[in-house]
Short mmCIF file of C-alpha atoms and ligand atoms in Angstrom, two decimals:
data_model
loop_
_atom_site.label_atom_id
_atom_site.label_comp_id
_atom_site.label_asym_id
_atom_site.label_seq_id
_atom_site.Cartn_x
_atom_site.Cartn_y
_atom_site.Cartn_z
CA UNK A 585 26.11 36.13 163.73
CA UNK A 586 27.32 39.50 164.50
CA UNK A 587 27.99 41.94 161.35
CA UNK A 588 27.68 45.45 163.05
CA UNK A 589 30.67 47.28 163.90
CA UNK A 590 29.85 48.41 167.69
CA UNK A 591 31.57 51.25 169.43
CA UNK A 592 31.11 52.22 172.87
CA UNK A 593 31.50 56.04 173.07
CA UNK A 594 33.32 56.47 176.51
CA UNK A 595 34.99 58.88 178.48
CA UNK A 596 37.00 59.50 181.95
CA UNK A 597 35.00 62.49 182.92
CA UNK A 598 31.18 63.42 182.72
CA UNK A 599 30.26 65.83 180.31
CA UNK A 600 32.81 65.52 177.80
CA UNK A 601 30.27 64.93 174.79
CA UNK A 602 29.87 61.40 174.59
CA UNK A 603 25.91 61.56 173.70
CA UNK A 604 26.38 64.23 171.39
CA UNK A 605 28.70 62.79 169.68
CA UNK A 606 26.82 59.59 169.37
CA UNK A 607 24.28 61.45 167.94
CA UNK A 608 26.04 63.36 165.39
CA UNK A 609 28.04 60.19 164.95
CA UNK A 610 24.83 58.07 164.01
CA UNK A 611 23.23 60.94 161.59
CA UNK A 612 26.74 61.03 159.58
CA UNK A 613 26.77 57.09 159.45
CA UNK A 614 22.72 57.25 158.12
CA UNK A 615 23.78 60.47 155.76
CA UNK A 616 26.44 58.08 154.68
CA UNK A 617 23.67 55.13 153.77
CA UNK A 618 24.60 53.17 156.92
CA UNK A 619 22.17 51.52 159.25
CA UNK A 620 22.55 52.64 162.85
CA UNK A 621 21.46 51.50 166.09
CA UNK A 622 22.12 53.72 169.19
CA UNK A 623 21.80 51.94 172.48
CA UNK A 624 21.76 54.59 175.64
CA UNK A 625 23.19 52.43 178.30
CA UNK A 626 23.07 55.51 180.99
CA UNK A 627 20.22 54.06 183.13
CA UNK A 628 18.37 56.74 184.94
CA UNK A 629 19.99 59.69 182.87
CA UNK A 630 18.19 59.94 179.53
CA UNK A 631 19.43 62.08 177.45
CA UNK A 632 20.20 61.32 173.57
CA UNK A 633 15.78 61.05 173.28
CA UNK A 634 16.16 65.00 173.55
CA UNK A 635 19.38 65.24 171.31
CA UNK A 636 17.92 63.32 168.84
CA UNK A 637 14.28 65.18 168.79
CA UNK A 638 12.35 62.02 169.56
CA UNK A 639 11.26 62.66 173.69
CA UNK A 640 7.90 62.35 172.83
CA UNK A 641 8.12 59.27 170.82
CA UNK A 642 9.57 56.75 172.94
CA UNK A 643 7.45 54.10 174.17
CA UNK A 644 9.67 51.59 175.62
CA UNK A 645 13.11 51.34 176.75
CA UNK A 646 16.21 49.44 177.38
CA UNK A 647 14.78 48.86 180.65
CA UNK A 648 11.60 47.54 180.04
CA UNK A 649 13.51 45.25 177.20
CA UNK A 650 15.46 43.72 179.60
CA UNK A 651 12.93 42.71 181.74
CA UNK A 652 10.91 40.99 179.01
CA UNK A 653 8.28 43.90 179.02
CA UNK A 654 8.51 44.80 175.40
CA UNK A 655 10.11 42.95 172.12
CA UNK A 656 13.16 43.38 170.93
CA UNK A 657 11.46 45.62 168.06
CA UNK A 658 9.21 47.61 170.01
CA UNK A 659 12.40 49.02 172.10
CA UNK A 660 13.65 50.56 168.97
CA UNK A 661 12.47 54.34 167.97
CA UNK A 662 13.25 55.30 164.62
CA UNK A 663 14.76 58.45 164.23
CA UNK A 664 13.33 60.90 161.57
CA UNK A 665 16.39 60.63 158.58
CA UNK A 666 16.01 60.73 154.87
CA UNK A 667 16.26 56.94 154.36
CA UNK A 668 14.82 56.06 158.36
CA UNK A 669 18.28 54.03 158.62
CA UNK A 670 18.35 55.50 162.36
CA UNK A 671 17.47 53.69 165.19
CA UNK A 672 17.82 54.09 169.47
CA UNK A 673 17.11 52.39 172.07
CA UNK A 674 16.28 54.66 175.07
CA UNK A 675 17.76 54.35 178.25
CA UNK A 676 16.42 52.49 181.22
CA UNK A 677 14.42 55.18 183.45
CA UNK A 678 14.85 53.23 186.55
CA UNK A 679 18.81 53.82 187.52
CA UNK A 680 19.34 50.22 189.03
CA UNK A 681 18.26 48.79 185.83
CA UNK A 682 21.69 48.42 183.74
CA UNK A 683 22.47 45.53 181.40
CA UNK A 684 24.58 42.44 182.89
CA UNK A 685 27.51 41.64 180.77
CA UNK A 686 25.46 38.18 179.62
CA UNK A 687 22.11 40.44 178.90
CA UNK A 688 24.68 42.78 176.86
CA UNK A 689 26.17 40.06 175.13
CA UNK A 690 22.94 38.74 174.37
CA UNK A 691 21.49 42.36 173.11
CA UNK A 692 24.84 43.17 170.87
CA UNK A 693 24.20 39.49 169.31
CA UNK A 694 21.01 39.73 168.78
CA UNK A 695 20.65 43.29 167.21
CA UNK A 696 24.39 42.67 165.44
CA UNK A 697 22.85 41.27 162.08
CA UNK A 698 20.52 43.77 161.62
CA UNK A 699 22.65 47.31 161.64
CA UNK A 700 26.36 48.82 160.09
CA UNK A 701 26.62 50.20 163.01
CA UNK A 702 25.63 49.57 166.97
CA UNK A 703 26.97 52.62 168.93
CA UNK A 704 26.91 52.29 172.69
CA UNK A 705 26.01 55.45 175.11
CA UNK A 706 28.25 54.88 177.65
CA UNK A 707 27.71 56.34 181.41
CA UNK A 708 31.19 58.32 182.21
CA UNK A 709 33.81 56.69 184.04
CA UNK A 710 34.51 53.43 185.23
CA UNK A 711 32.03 51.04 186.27
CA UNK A 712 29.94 48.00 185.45
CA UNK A 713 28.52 48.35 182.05
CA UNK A 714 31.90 50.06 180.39
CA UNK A 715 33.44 47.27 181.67
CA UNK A 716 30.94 44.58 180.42
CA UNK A 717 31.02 46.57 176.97
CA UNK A 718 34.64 46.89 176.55
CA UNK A 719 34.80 43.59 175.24
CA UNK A 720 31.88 43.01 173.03
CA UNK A 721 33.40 46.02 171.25
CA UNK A 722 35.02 46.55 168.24
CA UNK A 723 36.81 49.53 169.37
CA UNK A 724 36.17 52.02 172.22
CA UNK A 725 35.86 56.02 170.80
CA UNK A 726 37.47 57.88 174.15
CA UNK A 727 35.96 61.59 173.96
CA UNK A 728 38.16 63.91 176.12
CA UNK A 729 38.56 67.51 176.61
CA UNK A 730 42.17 68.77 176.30
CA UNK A 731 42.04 69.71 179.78
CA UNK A 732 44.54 68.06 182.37
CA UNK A 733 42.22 66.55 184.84
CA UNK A 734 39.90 65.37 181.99
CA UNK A 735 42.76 63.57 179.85
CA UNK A 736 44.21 62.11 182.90
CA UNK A 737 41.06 60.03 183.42
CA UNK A 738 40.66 59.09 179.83
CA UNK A 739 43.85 57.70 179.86
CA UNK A 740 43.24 55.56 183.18
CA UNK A 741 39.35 54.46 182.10
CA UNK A 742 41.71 53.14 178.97
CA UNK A 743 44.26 51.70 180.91
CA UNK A 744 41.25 49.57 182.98
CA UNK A 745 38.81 48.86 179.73
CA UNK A 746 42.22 47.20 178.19
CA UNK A 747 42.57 45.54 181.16
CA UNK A 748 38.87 44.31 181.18
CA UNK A 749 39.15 42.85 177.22
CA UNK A 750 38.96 46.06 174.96
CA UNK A 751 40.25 45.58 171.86
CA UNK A 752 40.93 48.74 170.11
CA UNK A 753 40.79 52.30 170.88
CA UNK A 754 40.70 55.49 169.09
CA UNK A 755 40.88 59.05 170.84
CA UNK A 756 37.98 61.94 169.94
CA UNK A 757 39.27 65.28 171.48
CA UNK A 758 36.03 67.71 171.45
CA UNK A 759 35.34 71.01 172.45
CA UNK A 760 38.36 71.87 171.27
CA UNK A 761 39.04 76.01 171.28
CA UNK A 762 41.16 78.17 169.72
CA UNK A 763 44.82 78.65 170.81
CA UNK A 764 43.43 82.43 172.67
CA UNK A 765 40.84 80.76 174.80
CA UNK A 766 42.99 77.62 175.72
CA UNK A 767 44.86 78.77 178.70
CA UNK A 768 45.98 75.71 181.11
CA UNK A 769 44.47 73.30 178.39
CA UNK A 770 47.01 70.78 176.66
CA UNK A 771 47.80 70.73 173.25
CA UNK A 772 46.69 67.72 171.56
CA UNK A 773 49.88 66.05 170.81
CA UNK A 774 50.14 66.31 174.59
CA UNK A 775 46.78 64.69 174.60
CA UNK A 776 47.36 61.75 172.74
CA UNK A 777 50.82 60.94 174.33
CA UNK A 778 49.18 60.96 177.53
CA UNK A 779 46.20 58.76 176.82
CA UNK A 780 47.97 56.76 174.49
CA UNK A 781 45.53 56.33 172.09
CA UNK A 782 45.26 57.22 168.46
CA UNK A 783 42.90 60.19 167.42
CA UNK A 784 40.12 59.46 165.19
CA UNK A 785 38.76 63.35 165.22
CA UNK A 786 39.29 67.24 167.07
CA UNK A 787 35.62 68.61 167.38
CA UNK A 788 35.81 71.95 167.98
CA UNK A 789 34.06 73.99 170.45
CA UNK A 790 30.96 75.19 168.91
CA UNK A 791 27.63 76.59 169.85
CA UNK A 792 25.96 75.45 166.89
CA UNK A 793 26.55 71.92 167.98
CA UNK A 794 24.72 72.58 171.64
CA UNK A 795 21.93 74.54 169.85
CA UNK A 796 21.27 71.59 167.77
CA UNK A 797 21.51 68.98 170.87
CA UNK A 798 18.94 71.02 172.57
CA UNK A 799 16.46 71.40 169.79
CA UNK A 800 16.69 67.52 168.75
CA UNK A 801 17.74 69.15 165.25
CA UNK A 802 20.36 67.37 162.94
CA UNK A 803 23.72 69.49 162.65
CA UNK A 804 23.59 72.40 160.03
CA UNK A 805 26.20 71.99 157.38
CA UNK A 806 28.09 75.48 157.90
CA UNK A 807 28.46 74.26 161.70
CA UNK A 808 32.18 74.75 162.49
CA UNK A 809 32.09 70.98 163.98
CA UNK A 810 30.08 69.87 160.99
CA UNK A 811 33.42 68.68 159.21
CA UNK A 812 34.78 67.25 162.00
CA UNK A 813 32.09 64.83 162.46
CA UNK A 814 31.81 63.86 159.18
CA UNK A 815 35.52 63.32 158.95
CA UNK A 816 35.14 61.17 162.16
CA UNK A 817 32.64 59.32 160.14
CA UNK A 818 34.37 58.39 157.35
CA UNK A 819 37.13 57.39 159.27
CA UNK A 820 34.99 54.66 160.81
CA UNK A 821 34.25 53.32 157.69
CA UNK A 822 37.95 53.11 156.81
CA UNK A 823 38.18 56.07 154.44
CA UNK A 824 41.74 57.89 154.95
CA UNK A 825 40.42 61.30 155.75
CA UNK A 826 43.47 64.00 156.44
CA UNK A 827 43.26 65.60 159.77
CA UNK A 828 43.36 69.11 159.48
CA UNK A 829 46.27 71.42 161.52
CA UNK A 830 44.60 72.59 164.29
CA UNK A 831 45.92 76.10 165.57
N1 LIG B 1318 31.90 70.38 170.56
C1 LIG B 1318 30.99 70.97 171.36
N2 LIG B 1318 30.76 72.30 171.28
C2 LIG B 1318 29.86 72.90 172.10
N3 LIG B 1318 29.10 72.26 173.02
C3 LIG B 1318 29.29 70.93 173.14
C4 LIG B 1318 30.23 70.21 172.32
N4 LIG B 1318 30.16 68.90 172.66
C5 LIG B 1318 29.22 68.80 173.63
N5 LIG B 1318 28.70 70.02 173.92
C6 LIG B 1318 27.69 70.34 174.94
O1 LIG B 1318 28.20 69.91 176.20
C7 LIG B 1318 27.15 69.41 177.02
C8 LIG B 1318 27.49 68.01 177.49
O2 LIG B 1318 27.45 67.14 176.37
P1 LIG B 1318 26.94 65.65 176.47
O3 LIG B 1318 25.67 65.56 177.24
O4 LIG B 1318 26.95 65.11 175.08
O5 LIG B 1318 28.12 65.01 177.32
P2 LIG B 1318 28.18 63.54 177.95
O6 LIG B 1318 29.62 63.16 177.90
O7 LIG B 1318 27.22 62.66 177.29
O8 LIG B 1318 27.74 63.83 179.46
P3 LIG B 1318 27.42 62.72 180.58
O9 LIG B 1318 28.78 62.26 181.07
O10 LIG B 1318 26.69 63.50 181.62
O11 LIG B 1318 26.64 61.63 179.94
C9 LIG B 1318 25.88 69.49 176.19
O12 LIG B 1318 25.19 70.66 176.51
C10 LIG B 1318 26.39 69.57 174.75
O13 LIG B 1318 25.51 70.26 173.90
MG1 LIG B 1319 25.72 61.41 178.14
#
């Protein structure tokens, strides 16, 4: 029986934040007392092992699950938190290697009973596993950037993951800058009304946020995006959380 609430963290464009924002997503949920498992399902492009400071500590991988080469329990790392309530699965190494939509039905299943929380590393754009995903999900957290090109392809990857069985979809807008450095960017009612979905959280653009990605470090608590993400958090779990104006 599945219990876990499973997002799959999805965007039009490449680069928009998706993995850091899974991994700031899954700290807040294990700050809040939540178990969290974070499957990477960008075969060939590892990434979140560096973002979450565990490179050197995985053994095996989505990859080597799926082909029967480890147990379900030996693909897991745990991540270094106060209560060890956070959990990944690595992405496959070998790019070929993605997850059917029966294999991911079978993994979500399987792992469902034993986390809060599954959130899925989605590669960008359309393709085979968002697609397989969309449905298995509970909702689908878009991360866009407010610029045009960017929010024109979040709103068509929604359009097709509806199409394909999603069920729900909230909007993350990150890397969000203040009104002086956001020339030819939209505002973010513009945003929403154009992907058409509602916002869950504005992340702003912050260095301390890409420092801490590229040490593996969890996000200091003066961070400007610290709020955000905890907001974002809390949201999840169904708390009403104001958003704050954003200039
Ligand atoms: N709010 C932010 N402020 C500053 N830097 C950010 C922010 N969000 C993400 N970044 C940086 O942007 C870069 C891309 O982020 P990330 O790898 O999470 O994107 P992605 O959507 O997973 O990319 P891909 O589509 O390639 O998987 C990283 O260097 C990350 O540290
Ligand atoms: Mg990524």
């Amino acid at each position: 029986m599945t219990v876990a609430n499973i997002y799959l963290i999805t965007s039009g464009k490449g680069g928009t934040g998706k993995s850091s924002l899974t991994a700031l997503l899954g700290r807040a949920l294990a700050d809040r007392g939540r178990s969290a498992l974070l499957i990477e399902l960008d075969s060939g492009l590892r990434g979140l092992d560096m973002m979450l400071g565990v490179s050197d500590q995985v053994v095996f991988d989505l990859g080597d699950l799926l082909t029967g080469r480890c147990r379900p329990t030996e693909a897991i790392t745990v991540i270094p938190t106060p209560e060890g309530n956070l959990h990944y699965i690595a992405a496959a190494v070998d790019p070929d290697l993605r997850p059917s939509a029966e294999e991911l039905s079978r993994l979500l299943s399987g792992f469902g009973s034993y986390f809060d929380y599954i959130l899925l590393d989605s590669p960008a754009g359309m393709g085979e596993v968002p697609e397989a995903a969309a449905p298995l999900c509970t909702a689908a957290l878009l991360v866009t950037q407010a610029q045009p090109v960017c929010v024109r392809d979040a709103a068509a990857l929604m359009a097709r993951l509806r199409r394909q069985g999603l069920k729900s979809q909230r909007l993350i807008i990150n890397a969000f800058m203040p009104r002086q450095l956001r020339q030819g960017f939209l505002d973010l009612d513009e945003v929403i009304d154009l992907v058409g979905a509602q916002l869950i959280g504005v992340v702003p653009q912050d260095p301390a946020l890409a420092e801490a990605m590229a040490t593996g470090q969890p996000l200091g608590k003066k961070a400007a995006a610290y709020p955000a993400i905890t907001a974002i958090a809390a949201r999840l779990e169904g708390e009403y959380v104001p958003l704050k104006a954003v200039k």
